[in-house]
Each structure stands twice: as structure tokens, then as C-alpha cells.
C-alpha positions as YAML, in Angstrom:
chain: A
units: angstrom
residues:
- id: 1
  name: MET
  ca: [-27.73, -26.38, 25.06]
- id: 2
  name: ALA
  ca: [-31.15, -25.06, 24.20]
- id: 3
  name: ALA
  ca: [-33.19, -24.26, 27.28]
- id: 4
  name: GLY
  ca: [-35.24, -27.21, 28.41]
- id: 5
  name: THR
  ca: [-34.37, -29.60, 25.56]
- id: 6
  name: GLY
  ca: [-31.42, -31.46, 27.08]
- id: 7
  name: ARG
  ca: [-30.13, -31.87, 23.54]
- id: 8
  name: VAL
  ca: [-26.58, -30.88, 22.62]
- id: 9
  name: THR
  ca: [-25.30, -30.93, 19.07]
- id: 10
  name: VAL
  ca: [-22.02, -29.74, 17.66]
- id: 11
  name: ASP
  ca: [-20.77, -30.03, 14.11]
- id: 12
  name: ASP
  ca: [-17.55, -29.04, 12.37]
- id: 13
  name: VAL
  ca: [-19.06, -25.70, 11.33]
- id: 14
  name: ALA
  ca: [-19.67, -24.73, 14.98]
- id: 15
  name: VAL
  ca: [-16.21, -25.88, 16.06]
- id: 16
  name: ASN
  ca: [-14.47, -24.06, 13.21]
- id: 17
  name: ALA
  ca: [-16.54, -20.90, 13.66]
- id: 18
  name: SER
  ca: [-15.78, -20.75, 17.38]
- id: 19
  name: LYS
  ca: [-12.06, -21.28, 16.74]
- id: 20
  name: THR
  ca: [-12.10, -18.55, 14.06]
- id: 21
  name: LEU
  ca: [-13.89, -16.16, 16.40]
- id: 22
  name: LEU
  ca: [-11.41, -16.86, 19.20]
- id: 23
  name: ASN
  ca: [-8.45, -16.38, 16.84]
- id: 24
  name: ILE
  ca: [-9.80, -13.00, 15.73]
- id: 25
  name: LEU
  ca: [-10.41, -11.96, 19.33]
- id: 26
  name: ASN
  ca: [-7.02, -13.16, 20.55]
- id: 27
  name: SER
  ca: [-4.76, -11.92, 17.78]
- id: 28
  name: GLN
  ca: [-6.27, -9.81, 15.02]
- id: 29
  name: LEU
  ca: [-8.33, -7.34, 17.07]
- id: 30
  name: PRO
  ca: [-5.70, -6.68, 19.75]
- id: 31
  name: ASN
  ca: [-3.07, -6.10, 17.06]
- id: 32
  name: THR
  ca: [-5.40, -3.72, 15.23]
- id: 33
  name: ILE
  ca: [-6.17, -1.79, 18.42]
- id: 34
  name: THR
  ca: [-2.44, -1.52, 19.17]
- id: 35
  name: ALA
  ca: [-1.80, -0.22, 15.64]
- id: 36
  name: LEU
  ca: [-4.62, 2.34, 16.01]
- id: 37
  name: ASN
  ca: [-3.17, 3.54, 19.31]
- id: 38
  name: ARG
  ca: [0.29, 3.87, 17.81]
- id: 39
  name: ALA
  ca: [-0.98, 5.80, 14.78]
- id: 40
  name: GLY
  ca: [-3.14, 8.11, 16.90]
- id: 41
  name: THR
  ca: [-0.28, 8.79, 19.28]
- id: 42
  name: ASP
  ca: [2.02, 9.61, 16.36]
- id: 43
  name: LEU
  ca: [-0.57, 11.93, 14.85]
- id: 44
  name: SER
  ca: [-1.14, 13.68, 18.16]
- id: 45
  name: ASN
  ca: [2.56, 14.54, 18.44]
- id: 46
  name: PRO
  ca: [3.12, 18.11, 17.16]
- id: 47
  name: GLN
  ca: [6.63, 17.11, 16.01]
- id: 48
  name: HIS
  ca: [4.98, 14.88, 13.41]
- id: 49
  name: TRP
  ca: [1.85, 16.90, 12.58]
- id: 50
  name: ASP
  ca: [0.90, 20.41, 13.52]
- id: 51
  name: GLY
  ca: [-1.50, 23.11, 12.42]
- id: 52
  name: GLY
  ca: [-5.20, 23.78, 12.87]
- id: 53
  name: ASP
  ca: [-6.50, 20.31, 12.09]
- id: 54
  name: ALA
  ca: [-3.66, 18.69, 14.06]
- id: 55
  name: ILE
  ca: [-4.47, 20.81, 17.11]
- id: 56
  name: LYS
  ca: [-8.14, 19.84, 16.84]
- id: 57
  name: PHE
  ca: [-7.18, 16.18, 16.43]
- id: 58
  name: ARG
  ca: [-4.92, 16.02, 19.47]
- id: 59
  name: GLY
  ca: [-7.17, 18.19, 21.64]
- id: 60
  name: ASP
  ca: [-10.69, 17.06, 20.71]
- id: 61
  name: ILE
  ca: [-10.67, 13.92, 18.58]
- id: 62
  name: TRP
  ca: [-7.79, 11.73, 19.75]
- id: 63
  name: PRO
  ca: [-8.51, 11.85, 23.52]
- id: 64
  name: LYS
  ca: [-12.06, 10.59, 22.89]
- id: 65
  name: VAL
  ca: [-10.91, 7.91, 20.45]
- id: 66
  name: GLN
  ca: [-8.16, 6.82, 22.84]
- id: 67
  name: ASN
  ca: [-10.71, 6.49, 25.65]
- id: 68
  name: ASP
  ca: [-13.03, 4.52, 23.36]
- id: 69
  name: LEU
  ca: [-10.18, 2.17, 22.44]
- id: 70
  name: LYS
  ca: [-9.49, 1.52, 26.13]
- id: 71
  name: GLN
  ca: [-13.15, 0.65, 26.64]
- id: 72
  name: ILE
  ca: [-13.04, -1.62, 23.59]
- id: 73
  name: GLN
  ca: [-9.98, -3.38, 24.99]
- id: 74
  name: SER
  ca: [-11.80, -4.00, 28.28]
- id: 75
  name: ALA
  ca: [-14.88, -5.32, 26.48]
- id: 76
  name: LEU
  ca: [-12.63, -7.44, 24.26]
- id: 77
  name: THR
  ca: [-11.11, -9.12, 27.32]
- id: 78
  name: ASP
  ca: [-14.60, -10.00, 28.58]
- id: 79
  name: LEU
  ca: [-15.62, -11.27, 25.15]
- id: 80
  name: GLN
  ca: [-12.45, -13.38, 24.85]
- id: 81
  name: GLN
  ca: [-13.24, -15.08, 28.14]
- id: 82
  name: SER
  ca: [-16.83, -15.78, 27.09]
- id: 83
  name: VAL
  ca: [-15.84, -17.17, 23.69]
- id: 84
  name: ASP
  ca: [-13.11, -19.28, 25.28]
- id: 85
  name: LYS
  ca: [-15.74, -20.76, 27.61]
- id: 86
  name: VAL
  ca: [-18.11, -21.40, 24.69]
- id: 87
  name: LEU
  ca: [-15.34, -23.07, 22.68]
- id: 88
  name: GLY
  ca: [-14.51, -25.26, 25.68]
- id: 89
  name: ASN
  ca: [-18.18, -26.22, 26.00]
- id: 90
  name: ILE
  ca: [-18.40, -26.99, 22.29]
- id: 91
  name: LEU
  ca: [-15.32, -29.19, 22.40]
- id: 92
  name: THR
  ca: [-16.59, -30.95, 25.53]
- id: 93
  name: ALA
  ca: [-19.93, -31.57, 23.80]
- id: 94
  name: GLY
  ca: [-18.28, -33.57, 21.08]
- id: 95
  name: GLY
  ca: [-16.34, -31.30, 18.79]
- id: 96
  name: SER
  ca: [-12.76, -32.04, 17.96]
...
């Protein structure tokens, strides 16, 4: 609802967009983050990749990326909850 107007409007575009956003947040992004973690872990294993660049990757690059991915996962959880609430509000307002 817009501040102060008391007017609520919802059309099929809003309903579909919110459902699409929630689907991406609930399935596509978590799966992508899991795949990134798996690939990074594999690359950081010296049995799979070793040498100068591999050492730099597992010592300097991957730990930072892995930490960033954990932060993204935490933010994703918060975003999922917010979008779920918005979708519920949209459906309550008259979407189907």
C-alpha cells in the first residue's frame, strides 16, 4: 500500500512477478550457491589442482569467496522471508 493513500491494487503481473522472484530465491539461487561451494572446494583440494595458481586460489581467493558466499546465504534467507511476506500480502490484497 502506498503511504497515506489507503489504496491497494494488485494485478496478474504483480502476482506472477512475486511468485517468480520467490521461486528464484527458494530454488535457483540456493542451488547455484551450493554448486559454487562444491566447485570451489574441489578446486581448493591439492589432489585435484596444484601449483602456483592453485596455491594462490586456495590460500587467498577461495577463503574470501567462501566467506562471501556464506554472507550471501544469510542475506538470501532474510530476502526470502521478506519476499514471502510480500507475496502473502499481494495474495491477500486480491491476487490469485
